[in-house]
Every structure is written in C-alpha cells, then in structure tokens.
XYZ file of C-alpha atoms in Angstrom:
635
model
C 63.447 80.912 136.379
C 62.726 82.710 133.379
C 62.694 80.228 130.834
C 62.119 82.486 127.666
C 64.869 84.970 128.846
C 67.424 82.078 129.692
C 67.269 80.742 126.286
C 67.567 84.288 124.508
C 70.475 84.795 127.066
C 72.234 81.271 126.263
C 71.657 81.649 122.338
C 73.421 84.732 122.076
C 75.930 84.006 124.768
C 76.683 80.772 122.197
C 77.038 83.107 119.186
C 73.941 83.877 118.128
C 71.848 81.286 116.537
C 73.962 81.713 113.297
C 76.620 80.298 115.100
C 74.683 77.072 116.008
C 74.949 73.888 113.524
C 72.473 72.356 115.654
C 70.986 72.080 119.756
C 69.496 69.358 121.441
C 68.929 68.479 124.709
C 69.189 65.466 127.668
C 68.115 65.549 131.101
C 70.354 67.970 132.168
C 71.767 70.274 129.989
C 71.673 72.063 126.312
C 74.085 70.084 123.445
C 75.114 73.069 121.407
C 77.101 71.784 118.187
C 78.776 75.014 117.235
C 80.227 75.993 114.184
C 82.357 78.190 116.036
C 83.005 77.508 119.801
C 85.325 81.138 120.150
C 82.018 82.899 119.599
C 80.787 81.628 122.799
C 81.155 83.609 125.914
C 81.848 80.860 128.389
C 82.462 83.026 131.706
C 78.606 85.316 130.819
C 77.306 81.903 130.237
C 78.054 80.325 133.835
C 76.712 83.422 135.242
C 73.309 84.090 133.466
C 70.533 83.000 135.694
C 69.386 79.662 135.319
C 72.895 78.687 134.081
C 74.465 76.043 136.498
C 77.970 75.563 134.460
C 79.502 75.045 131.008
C 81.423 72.201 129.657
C 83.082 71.463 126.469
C 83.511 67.317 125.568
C 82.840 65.006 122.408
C 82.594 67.931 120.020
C 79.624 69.666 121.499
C 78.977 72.671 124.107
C 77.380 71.709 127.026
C 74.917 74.051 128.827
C 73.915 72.250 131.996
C 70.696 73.821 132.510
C 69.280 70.886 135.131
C 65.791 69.712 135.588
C 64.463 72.718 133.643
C 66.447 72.092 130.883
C 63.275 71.005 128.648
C 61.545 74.323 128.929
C 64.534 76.159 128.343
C 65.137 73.828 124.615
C 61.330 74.467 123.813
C 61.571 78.152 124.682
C 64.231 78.355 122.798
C 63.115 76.451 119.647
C 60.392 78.014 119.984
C 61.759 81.702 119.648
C 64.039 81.337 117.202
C 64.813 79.243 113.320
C 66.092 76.460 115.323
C 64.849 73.044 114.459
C 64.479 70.586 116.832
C 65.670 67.719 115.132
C 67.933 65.787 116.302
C 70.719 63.389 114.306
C 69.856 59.932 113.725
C 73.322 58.213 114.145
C 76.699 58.237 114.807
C 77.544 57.669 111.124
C 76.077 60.342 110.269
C 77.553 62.700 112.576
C 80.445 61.253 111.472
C 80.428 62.518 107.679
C 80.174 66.208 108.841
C 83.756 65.831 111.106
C 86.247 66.993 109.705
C 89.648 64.739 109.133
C 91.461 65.124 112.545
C 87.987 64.988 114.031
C 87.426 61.900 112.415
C 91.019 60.723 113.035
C 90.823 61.081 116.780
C 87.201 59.817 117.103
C 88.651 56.317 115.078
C 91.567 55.676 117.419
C 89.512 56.458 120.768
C 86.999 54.219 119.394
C 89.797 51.423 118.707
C 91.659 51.551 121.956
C 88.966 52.703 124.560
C 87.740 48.899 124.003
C 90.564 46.902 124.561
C 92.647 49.393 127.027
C 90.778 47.171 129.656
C 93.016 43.895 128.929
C 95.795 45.520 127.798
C 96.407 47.593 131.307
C 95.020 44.174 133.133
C 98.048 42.219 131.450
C 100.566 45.489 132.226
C 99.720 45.391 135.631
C 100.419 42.001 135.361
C 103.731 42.153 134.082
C 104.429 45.218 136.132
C 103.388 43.044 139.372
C 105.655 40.428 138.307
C 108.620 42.660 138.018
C 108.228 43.720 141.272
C 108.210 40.033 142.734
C 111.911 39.108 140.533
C 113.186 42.739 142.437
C 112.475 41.100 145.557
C 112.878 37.754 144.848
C 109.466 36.491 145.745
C 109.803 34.420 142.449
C 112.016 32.533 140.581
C 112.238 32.958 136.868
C 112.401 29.256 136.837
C 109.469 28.224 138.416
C 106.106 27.383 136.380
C 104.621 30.092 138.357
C 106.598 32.162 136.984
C 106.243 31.238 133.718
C 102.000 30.594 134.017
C 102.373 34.377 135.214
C 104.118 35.553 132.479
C 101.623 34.106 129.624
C 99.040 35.717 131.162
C 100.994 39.213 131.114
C 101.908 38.851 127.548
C 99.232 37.073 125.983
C 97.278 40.090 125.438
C 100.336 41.645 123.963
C 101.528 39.120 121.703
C 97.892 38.732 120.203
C 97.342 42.334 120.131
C 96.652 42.354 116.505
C 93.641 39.836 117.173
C 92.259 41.941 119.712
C 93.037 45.412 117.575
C 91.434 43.566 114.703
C 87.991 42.843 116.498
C 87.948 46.620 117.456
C 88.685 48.247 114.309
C 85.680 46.321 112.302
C 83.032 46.912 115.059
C 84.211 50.270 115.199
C 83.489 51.078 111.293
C 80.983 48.240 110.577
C 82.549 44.981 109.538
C 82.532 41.217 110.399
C 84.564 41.340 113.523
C 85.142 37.701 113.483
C 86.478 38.111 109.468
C 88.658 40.433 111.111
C 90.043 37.942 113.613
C 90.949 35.788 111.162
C 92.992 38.108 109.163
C 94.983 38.473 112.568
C 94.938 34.929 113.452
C 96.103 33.888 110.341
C 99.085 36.413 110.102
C 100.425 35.010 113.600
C 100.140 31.414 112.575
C 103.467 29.668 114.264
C 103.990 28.254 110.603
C 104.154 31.595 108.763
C 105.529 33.247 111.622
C 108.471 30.939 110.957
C 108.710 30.894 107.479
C 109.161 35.033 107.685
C 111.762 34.192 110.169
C 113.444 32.316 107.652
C 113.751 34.655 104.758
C 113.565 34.658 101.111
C 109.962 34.471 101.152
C 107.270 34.474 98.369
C 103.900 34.507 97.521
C 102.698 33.640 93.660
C 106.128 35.434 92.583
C 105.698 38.161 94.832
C 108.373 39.027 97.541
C 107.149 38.582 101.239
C 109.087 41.005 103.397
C 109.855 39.654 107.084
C 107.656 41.454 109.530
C 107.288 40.543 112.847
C 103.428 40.785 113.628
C 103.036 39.709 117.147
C 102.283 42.487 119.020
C 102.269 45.047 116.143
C 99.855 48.035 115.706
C 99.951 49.935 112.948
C 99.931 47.653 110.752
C 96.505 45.408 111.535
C 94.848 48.883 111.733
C 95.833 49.796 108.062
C 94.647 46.231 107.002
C 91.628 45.833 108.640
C 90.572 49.536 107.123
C 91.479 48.298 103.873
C 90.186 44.848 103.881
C 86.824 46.872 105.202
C 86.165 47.764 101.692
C 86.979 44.208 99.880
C 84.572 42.762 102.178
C 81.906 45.530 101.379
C 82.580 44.530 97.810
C 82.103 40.596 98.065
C 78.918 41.630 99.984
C 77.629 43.733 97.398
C 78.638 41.143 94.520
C 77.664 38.051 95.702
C 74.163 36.164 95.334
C 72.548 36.022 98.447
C 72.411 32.611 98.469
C 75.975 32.003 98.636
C 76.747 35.203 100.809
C 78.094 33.040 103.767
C 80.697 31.186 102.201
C 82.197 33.846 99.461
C 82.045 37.199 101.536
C 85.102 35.639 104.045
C 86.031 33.725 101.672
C 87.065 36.262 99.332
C 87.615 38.646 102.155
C 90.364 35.996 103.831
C 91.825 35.252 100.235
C 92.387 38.716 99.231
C 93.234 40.558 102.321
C 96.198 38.529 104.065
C 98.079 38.623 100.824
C 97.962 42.031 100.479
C 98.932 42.587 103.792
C 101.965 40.514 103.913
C 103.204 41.817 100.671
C 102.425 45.108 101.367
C 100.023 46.667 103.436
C 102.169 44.895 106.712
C 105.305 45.810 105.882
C 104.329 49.767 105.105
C 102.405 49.498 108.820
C 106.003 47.828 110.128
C 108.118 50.757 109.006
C 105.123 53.330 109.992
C 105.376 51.920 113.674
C 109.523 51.256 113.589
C 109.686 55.308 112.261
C 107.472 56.601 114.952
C 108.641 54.406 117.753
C 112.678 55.197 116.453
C 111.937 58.781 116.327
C 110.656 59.030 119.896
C 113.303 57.176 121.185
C 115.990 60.078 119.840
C 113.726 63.198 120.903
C 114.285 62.086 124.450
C 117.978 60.470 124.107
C 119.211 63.370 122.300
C 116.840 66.431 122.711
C 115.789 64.850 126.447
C 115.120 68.110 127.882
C 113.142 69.761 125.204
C 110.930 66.375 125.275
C 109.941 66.591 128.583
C 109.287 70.164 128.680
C 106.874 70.158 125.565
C 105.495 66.841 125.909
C 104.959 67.224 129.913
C 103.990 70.820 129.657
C 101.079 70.249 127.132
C 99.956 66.690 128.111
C 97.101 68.570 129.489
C 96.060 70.641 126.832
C 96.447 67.352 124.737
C 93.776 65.213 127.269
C 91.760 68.269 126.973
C 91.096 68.391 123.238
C 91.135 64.918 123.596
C 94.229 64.635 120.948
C 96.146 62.358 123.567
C 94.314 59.534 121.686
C 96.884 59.770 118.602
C 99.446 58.814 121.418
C 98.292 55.297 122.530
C 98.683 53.734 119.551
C 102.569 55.108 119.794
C 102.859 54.563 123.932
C 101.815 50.372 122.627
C 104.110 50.478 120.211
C 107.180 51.706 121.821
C 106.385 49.064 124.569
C 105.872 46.190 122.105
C 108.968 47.123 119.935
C 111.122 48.046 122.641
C 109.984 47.212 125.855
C 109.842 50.856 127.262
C 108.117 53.829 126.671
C 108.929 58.007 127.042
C 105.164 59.443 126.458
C 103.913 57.626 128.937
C 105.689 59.128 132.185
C 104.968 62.793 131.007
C 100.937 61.339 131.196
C 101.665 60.497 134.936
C 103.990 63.767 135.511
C 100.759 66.199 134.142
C 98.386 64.070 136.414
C 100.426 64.765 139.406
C 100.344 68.301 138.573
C 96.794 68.728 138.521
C 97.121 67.298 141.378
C 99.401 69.526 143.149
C 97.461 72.405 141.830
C 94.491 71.638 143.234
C 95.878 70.746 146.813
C 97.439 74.550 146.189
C 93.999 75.739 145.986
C 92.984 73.663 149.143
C 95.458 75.587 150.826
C 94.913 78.934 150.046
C 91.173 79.208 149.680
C 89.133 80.991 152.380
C 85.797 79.386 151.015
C 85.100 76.295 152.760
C 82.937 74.892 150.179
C 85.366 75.136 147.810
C 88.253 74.279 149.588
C 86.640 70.588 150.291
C 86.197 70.685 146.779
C 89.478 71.093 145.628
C 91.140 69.144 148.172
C 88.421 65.806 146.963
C 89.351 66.546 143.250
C 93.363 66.423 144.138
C 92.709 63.624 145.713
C 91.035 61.418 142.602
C 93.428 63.297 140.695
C 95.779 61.151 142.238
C 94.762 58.558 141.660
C 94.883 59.025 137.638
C 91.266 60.754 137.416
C 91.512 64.174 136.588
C 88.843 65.905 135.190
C 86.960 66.880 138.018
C 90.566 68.731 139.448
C 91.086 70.055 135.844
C 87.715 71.373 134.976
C 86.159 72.181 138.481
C 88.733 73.670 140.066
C 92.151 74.561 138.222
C 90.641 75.321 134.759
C 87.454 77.372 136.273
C 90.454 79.427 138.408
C 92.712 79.653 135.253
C 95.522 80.531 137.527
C 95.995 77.100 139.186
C 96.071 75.279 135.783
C 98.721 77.562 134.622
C 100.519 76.498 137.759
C 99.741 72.883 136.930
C 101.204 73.243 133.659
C 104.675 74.535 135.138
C 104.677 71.679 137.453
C 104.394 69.164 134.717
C 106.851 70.698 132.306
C 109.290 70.487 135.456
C 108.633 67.153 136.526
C 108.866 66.153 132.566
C 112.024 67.775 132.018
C 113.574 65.952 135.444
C 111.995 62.376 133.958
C 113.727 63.363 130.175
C 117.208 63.876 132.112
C 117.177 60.093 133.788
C 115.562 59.023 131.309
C 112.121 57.642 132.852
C 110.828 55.058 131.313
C 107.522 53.010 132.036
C 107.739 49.396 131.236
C 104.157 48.110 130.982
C 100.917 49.909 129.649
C 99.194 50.494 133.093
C 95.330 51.576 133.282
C 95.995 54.511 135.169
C 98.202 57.533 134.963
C 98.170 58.118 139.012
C 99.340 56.357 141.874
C 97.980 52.661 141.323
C 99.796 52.759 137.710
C 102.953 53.434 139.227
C 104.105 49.192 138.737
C 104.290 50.500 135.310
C 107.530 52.249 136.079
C 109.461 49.103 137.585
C 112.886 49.129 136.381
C 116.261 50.461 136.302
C 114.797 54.148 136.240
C 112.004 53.828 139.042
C 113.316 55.908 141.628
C 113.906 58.676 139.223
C 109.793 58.219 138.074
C 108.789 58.876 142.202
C 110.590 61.745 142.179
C 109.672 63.151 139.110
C 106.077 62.962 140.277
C 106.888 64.709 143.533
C 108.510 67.122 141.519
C 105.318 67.827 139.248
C 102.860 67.895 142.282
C 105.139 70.042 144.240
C 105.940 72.714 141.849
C 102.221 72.662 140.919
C 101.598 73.405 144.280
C 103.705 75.915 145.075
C 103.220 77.817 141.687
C 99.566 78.174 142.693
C 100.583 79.782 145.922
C 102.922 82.297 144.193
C 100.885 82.878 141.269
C 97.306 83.158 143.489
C 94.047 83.123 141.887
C 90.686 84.994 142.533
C 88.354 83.016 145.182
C 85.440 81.808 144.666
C 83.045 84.233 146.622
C 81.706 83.186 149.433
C 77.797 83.432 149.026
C 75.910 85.045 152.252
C 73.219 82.940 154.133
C 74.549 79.887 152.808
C 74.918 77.336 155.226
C 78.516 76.120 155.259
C 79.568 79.826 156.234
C 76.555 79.708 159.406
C 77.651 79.623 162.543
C 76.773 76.060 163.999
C 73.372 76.469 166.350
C 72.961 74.879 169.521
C 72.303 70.890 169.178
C 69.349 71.364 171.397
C 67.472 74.240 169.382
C 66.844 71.777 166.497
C 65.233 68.147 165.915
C 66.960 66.897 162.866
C 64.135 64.594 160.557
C 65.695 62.123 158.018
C 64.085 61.276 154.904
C 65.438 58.114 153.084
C 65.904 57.198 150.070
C 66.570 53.842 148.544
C 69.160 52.167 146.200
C 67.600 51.817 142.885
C 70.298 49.777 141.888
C 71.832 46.887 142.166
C 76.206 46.895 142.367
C 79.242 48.877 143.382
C 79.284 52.077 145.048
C 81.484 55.014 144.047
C 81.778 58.437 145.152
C 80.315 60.935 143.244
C 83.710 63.159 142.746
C 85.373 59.997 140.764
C 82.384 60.183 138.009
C 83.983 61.127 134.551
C 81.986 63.997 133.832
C 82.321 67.425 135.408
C 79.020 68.278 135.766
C 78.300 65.167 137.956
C 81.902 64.952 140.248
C 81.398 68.873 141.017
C 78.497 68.373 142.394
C 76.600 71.275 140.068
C 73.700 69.221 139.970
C 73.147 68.294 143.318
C 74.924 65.998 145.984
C 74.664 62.140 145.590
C 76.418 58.660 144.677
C 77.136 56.834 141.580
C 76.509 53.301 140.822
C 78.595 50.871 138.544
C 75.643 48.180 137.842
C 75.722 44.736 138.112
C 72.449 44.236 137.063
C 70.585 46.461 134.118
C 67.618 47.329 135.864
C 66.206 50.670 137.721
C 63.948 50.639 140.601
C 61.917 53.395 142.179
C 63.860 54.208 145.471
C 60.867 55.567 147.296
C 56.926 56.112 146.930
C 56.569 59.052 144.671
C 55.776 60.445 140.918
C 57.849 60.376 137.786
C 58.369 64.125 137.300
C 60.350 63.122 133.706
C 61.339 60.654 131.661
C 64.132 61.537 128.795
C 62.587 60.266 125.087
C 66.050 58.414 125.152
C 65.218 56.178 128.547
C 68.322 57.002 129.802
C 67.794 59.453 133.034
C 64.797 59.675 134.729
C 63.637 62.291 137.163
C 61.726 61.433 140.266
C 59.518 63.293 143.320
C 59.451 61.337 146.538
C 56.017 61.768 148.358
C 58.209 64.656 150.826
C 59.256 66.115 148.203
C 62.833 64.213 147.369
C 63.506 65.721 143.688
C 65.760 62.797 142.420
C 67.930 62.367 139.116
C 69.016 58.324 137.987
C 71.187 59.087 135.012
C 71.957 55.585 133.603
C 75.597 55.628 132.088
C 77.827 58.401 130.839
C 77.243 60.687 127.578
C 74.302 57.352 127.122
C 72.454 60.133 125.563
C 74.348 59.439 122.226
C 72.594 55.855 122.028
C 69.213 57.346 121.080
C 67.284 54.749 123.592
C 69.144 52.154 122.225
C 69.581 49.230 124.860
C 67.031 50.437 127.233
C 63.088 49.762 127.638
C 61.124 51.860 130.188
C 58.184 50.957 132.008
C 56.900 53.677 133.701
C 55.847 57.495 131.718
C 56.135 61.154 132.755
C 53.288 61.714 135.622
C 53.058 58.322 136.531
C 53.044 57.124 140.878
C 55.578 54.815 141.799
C 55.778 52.849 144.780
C 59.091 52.087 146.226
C 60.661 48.744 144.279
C 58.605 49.241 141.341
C 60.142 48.728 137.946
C 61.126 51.923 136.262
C 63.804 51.347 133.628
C 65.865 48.230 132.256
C 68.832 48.348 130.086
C 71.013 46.031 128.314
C 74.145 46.439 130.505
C 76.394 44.452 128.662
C 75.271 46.065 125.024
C 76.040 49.474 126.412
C 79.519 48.475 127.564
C 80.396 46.996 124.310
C 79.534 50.220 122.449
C 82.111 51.678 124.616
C 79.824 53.631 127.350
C 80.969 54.208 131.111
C 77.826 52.546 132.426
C 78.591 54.510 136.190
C 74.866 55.774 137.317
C 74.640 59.145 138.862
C 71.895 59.553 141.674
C 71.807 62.802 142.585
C 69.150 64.592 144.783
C 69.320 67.886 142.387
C 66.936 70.539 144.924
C 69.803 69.670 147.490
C 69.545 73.335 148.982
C 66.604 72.081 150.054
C 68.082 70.196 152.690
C 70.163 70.575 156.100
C 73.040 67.921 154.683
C 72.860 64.417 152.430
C 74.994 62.180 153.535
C 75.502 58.980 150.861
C 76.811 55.325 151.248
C 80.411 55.560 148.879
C 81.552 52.329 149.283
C 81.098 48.729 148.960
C 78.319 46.885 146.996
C 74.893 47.829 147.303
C 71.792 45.955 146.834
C 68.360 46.708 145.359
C 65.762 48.803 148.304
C 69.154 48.717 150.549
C 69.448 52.928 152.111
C 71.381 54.562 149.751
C 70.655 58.563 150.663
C 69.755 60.168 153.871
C 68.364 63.559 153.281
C 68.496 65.883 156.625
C 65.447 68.070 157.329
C 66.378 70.419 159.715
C 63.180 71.464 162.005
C 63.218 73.948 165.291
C 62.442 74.085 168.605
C 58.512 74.782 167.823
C 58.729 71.948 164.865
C 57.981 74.358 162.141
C 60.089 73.674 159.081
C 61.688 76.674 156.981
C 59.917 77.872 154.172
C 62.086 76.451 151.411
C 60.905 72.803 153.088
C 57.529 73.387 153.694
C 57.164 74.458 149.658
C 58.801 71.165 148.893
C 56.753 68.745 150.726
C 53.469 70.408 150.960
C-alpha cells in the first residue's frame, strides 16, 4: 500500500480537508468528525486501495484502514493543515453537539445503564405470564407472589435506579440522587398524596404517583444537578459533607413535589395518552410510519428518544405500541437478508448474509443492516416494506407487548404474552416474509465474485496436500461468542480478518503464542501481535473503548517487544469499563487471514487462559513447499 496516496485519496473522498472538524485514529481505522458527512463519497471510499470499508456510528466517520492505519494518519497529517490532536474528554466533545445531538447522547447514556435490570425483571414478568396461561402457577401461591416482586421491583423503583444514572451521566453525587428518589417513594408520602389536599409550607402538593415514573425524576435530577453545584461552590470546605446533601435534599424534593413532579407527570401522561390514540384511532398510519422507519430511526440512533416513552407506556398502562414495530423492523432485516442468501451466486457472501439473518433474529441487527442489506441498498429497501407491512398488520389487532424485554428478536418474544400474542407471531412472519420476497422481486447487484480466490477453487485432491496447523491461544479468560454477533460492523463482517470474540471474566490479556508486539495503541486498548510463523493477530479490548483515552487499562509490554506465550500483555479494569457504559466483548481476529488455507475458531462455551482458541490452516503440497504468500509470512 501506498500510504501517502491513500490518505490524499481518503481526505478528499471525505470532503476535502475543509470539510474535516477533526481526524484521529485507533487500531483500525481513521475517526473523521465531519462537519459535513454528504460531502463524503462513501461508495469511492470503500473502493480506493487500501480502503477495507466505511462506517458511520457515535457522530464520527469511520475509515477502517486496518493494521496500517497509523501510517496512513501520519501521512496524512503530515501532508496536509491537519493537527493531530486529539480531544481530551467527553465533556468537551459534548459542548460542540448540537441540541438533538446532545439530547440523544443524554437519554442513551441514561437508559443504556439500567436497560440490563429493567429487561431482566420484563423477562421476568413476561415468564410469569406464560406460567398463569398454562397454569403452572397459582396466583395464590408465595411463589407466585416472591416471583412477582422480583419482576416489578425494578419497575416500581425505577425512579431510584433512573436517578443513579442521570447524575453519573452529567457529573453529580449519584447517591444524593438516590435519595431524592427514595425519599419521593417513601410509603408515608406516598400515602399522604393518595389522600389529597396536600401541602407543603402553604404550597399546594399535587397527587402524583411516582413509582415507576420517568419523566419526571429525569427533569429533577437535571435540575437539582445545579443546586448541588451551587452548595458545592458556596460552602466552606470544612463543612462540605454535611451542607452540599443537605441543602441539595432540602431544596430539591420540594421543588419537585410542588412542581417539577407534577410538570414530569403530565409530560409522561401526554406522551403516553397520545400514543395510545395514534394506534387506536389512526392504527394503520401508526404502524406503517412507525414500522417503516424504525430502521432509519436505530440507524441515526434517534430510537433512543423512544425508550423513555416504550417505559412509560408500560408503567402507566401496562402495554406498549412502539415496541412491536422494534421487533416487526428486526424481523425484516431479517427476512431481507435470508432474501439475499437466496439469490446470491457468491458463496462468500451468501454465508454471509445467511449468518447476519440469522443474529438478526435474534434481535442483533447491525451486522444484517450494514453488511449486507444497507451495502446492497436494494435489500434494505425491501426490509423497509416488510416492516411497514408487518407494522400495519400489528396496528390493526392491536399488538401490544406487555413487558420491556432486552431484545427485539426471537428470545424477547415473552414480551408479547397476552390477549394479542398470536397476532405479534404473525406479524413477525409477516415482516420477515415480505422482506424476503421484496428482495427477490426487487433484486440487487451481486457482489462480484473475485478470481483466484479460494472459496470459488475447485476442491484439490485430499492426497495432493499436507495440511499444517498453527495454533493460537486464548488470551483471555471467559465466554465465547461468535464473531458475527459483535456490535460493530467492521468486526461481525469479518473486514478485518476471521476470528472470535471474548466477553471477559477476568480484565487481563495474555500473549496467545511466542512472538513480537508489532503495536500497541497509545490508548492500551488493542494490541497487535506477530506469532514466531508469522500469525498477524489483533486483541481489541471492548467496543468503541477507544473513547476512554487509556482510561481503566495499564499495559505491560511496548511496541517491538518478544513475548512468550502466557506473558502479561495488558490489564484493564473490567468492571470500571462496564460502568461507563462500554460493551467489554474482545475481538481476536487474525487480520492477514488470506494468508491462510481456513481458521477455524472455538464459538462457544467458556474459555480459559492458554486453552486453543484459533487454528490457522497452512496449506503445503505434495513436494512440502509452501505458496509464496506463506513463505513471505513466516520467513
């Protein structure tokens, strides 16, 4: 590769440098913040040499680049007015988003948190629902009822658990926060607003029901955000302790049961009321917007606006519209993937697509969205007809899911226990089938099949070749995951290389075989390897961990340094990085894959520190002399 004439090719493909706010870099691709992403030619860009693919997430245009990606930044900062800083937090970046930027990046940050217990107590519920249908319970029993608490505890004290997530999210005493909550869902007040006529120093206290509320602990917690920022500046150090909550307490649950609360109360009633007629009385219309664009929405990431509303309606009313027309566009992806599966003459491609409608499934659908349907454009149209049907069916029986689940596929589907559950299965059949069919009628231009490459050979002779394995070793310790359920695109297509991820159970990397650090990122967060046969190897510890800025991780080993196998590379807080809201899933790819005859990865189960993780095929014939690609690689 070219290095110099990559980078001149990416800048201008991006919009010229003009068009660039600012670029940096992580192990495997360019981070372009653009002022305007229009400018940028995605289609040239995923073609120019040295270009492995394009995404678009968290604001910024990603150029995956892969392990070259460091001389392509330093050619290119180094040819143009560039500057290779880089931002030095999250707040920060936060000041130059605009409002809905800012908007959407608060609620994700909210709910991603707690989305954990609150689909672990749905499920719960859900579950339970299914055992009254079939009368493996009685309501009666203490099971029952033992059952039930833990399926409604996390709803009733949502506001404590909303509360804790708001202040961590923009900087305040969580535990402050927990208090406000607590003390707003004290049995005695709680009754005393059930009794009316209630007042506070001569002010009226409106009966609001906070138990499971939303809207209207986020609007306090915001607001009691700055009181507390004012007791902190005012008071004398000495005293900082008691007054900050003090004051903080004193001032804040007041307010929000005189005002703030009830405001929140009517926010929430108006937004959860108003959903409730699109579908009863414009039904149709609902589901074919709502369905229809669900995808667009997860893609611009503006389906974050609607969790706070999907809780709400659930909470308020027991039942929610939105989220059905979630599972509906999920189905659809789906079905338009398996369409492509069908009709695709490249093999390569075809497993591809029939993987990603698979996981899609199963409620994970970026890797069917982004590596298949989007990248055909045909097939996601298709996908978007097949949701906007299936919604539109859902909107006429009027689907409603009961619980919030943790996924919009097939394991989520308890959600939709109820009167209207049979009408929810066949609305997803609908939506995968239409999908499907659509992206038969509608077609789509292959992929091309590349010449020479080996899926298209023609299978030789089992005894012209000796096959030699080369093995490489877990570096991890924890639970094994195939590489096509990873939430990033760039990782689940496979455009890096083929591989396994990791969840960890223990926040440590070891060196999976004897060999040489080829890179290190400044960050700690991915580290490249060389085996001694010339394994090139990526760790990549954690999703989009780039954004921590080394935070939470400590290396011991530097760029150029030999490893033996079991040697300590990296170690990382695990449990810090999960509470700043980071997929902690660990790529390991084996990125000159070409390389090799086949990789074949463990997927499943839990896997163990020095355990065999990768088997890397070297293919050798009849006179043992490897092919030339090889022979570079481990000479």
């Amino acid at each position: 590769m070219n290095h110099k004439q990559t980078a001149k090719e990416v800048l201008e493909l991006v919009g010229g440098e003009k068009n660039v706010k600012q670029v940096t870099h992580c192990m495997t691709r360019l981070r372009f913040n653009l002022y305007d992403e229009s400018k940028a030619n995605k289609e040239q860009l995923q073609s120019t040499d040295g270009v492995m693919g394009v995404n678009q997430s968290g604001g910024q245009y990603h150029v995956i680049i892969g392990n070259d990606v460091s001389n392509v930044y330093r050619a290119l900062i180094a040819d143009s007015g560039l500057s290779a800083d880089v931002k030095t937090s999250d707040a920060e970046e936060a000041t130059k988003q605009n409002v809905i930027s800012k908007l959407f990046d608060f609620i994700s940050g909210v709910f991603t948190p707690i989305l954990p217990a609150i689909a672990g107590a749905g499920m719960i519920k859900g579950l339970l629902a299914l055992m009254l249908t079939f009368q493996w319970i009685s309501d009666k029993s203490s099971t029952y009822t033992i059952l039930t608490a833990i399926g409604d505890g996390a709803f009733y004290f949502l506001p404590i658990l909303l509360a804790v997530s708001v202040a961590k999210k923009i900087g305040t005493n969580q535990y402050i926060a927990a208090a406000i909550a607590a003390a707003v869902l004290h049995p005695q007040l709680t009754a005393l607003l059930g009794a009316g006529n209630t007042e506070f120093l001569g002010l009226p206290v409106i009966a609001v029901v906070y138990s499971s509320s939303v809207i209207p602990i986020l609007l306090t917690i915001w607001l009691g955000s700055y009181v507390e920022r004012f007791a902190e500046k005012y008071s004398p150090k000495s005293l900082k302790i008691i007054l900050v909550p003090t004051v903080t307490l004193l001032a804040v649950v007041p307010i929000m049961l005189v005002g703030v609360g009830p405001i929140g109360a009517i926010l929430g009633n108006g937004l959860s009321g108003g959903i409730d007629l699109l579908f009863k009385h414009a039904g149709i219309l609902a589901g074919l917007l709502i369905g229809g664009f669900m995808s667009p929405l997860i893609i611009t990431g503006m389906h974050y606006a609607l969790i706070p509303i999907m809780i709400n309606n659930i909470t308020l009313n027991g039942f929610d519209y939105i989220m059905p027309m979630m599972f509906v566009a999920n189905m659809a992806q789906a079905g338009a993937a398996f369409g492509v599966f069908l009709r695709s003459r490249n093999k390569t491609f075809k497993s591809l697509a029939m993987s990603t409608s698979i996981t899609a499934l199963m409620g994970i659908t970026e890797p069917a969205m982004y590596g298949v349907n989007m990248r055909l454009k045909k097939p996601f149209i298709a996908a978007l007809i097949g949701a906007a049907t299936g919604g539109v069916f859902m909107s006429i029986f009027k689907v409603k899911a009961y619980v919030m689940s943790g996924s919009a596929g097939i394991p989520g589907i308890p959600a939709f226990i109820g009167p209207t559950f049979v009408y929810s299965i066949i609305g997803l059949v609908i939506g995968f089938v239409v999908a499907t069919i659509m992206t038969l009628i509608l077609g789509f231009k292959d992929v091309p099949v590349k010449e020479g490459t080996k899926a298209e050979k023609p299978e030789e002779k089992k005894d012209s070749t000796v096959v030699q394995n080369e093995l490489v070793q877990s570096p991890l310790e924890g639970q094994l995951k195939p590489l096509n359920q990873v939430n990033d695109a760039t990782f689940s297509n496979e455009i890096m290389g083929k591989g396994v991820a990791i969840v960890p159970a223990v926040g440590r990397v070891v060196a999976p075989f004897n060999g040489k650090v080829e890179t290190i990122f400044q960050t700690k967060h991915a580290i490249g390897l060389k085996s001694d046969q010339g394994i090139e190897l990526l760790i990549h510890v954690g999703i989009d961990t780039v954004k921590l800025g080394g935070k939470y991780f400590t290396s011991h080993v530097q760029t150029g340094d030999l490893v033996k196998a079991g040697d300590v590379l990296v170690e990382f807080d695990l449990k810090g990085i999960q509470e700043e809201g980071f997929d902690v899933t660990t790529p390991v790819i084996i990125t000159n894959t070409n390389d090799y005859a086949q990789v074949d990865a463990m997927t499943d189960g839990v896997i163990t520190e020095k355990e065999t993780l990768l088997t890397v095929r070297v293919e050798e014939n009849e006179e043992g002399i490897y092919n030339d690609t090889i022979r570079k690689n481990i000479s």
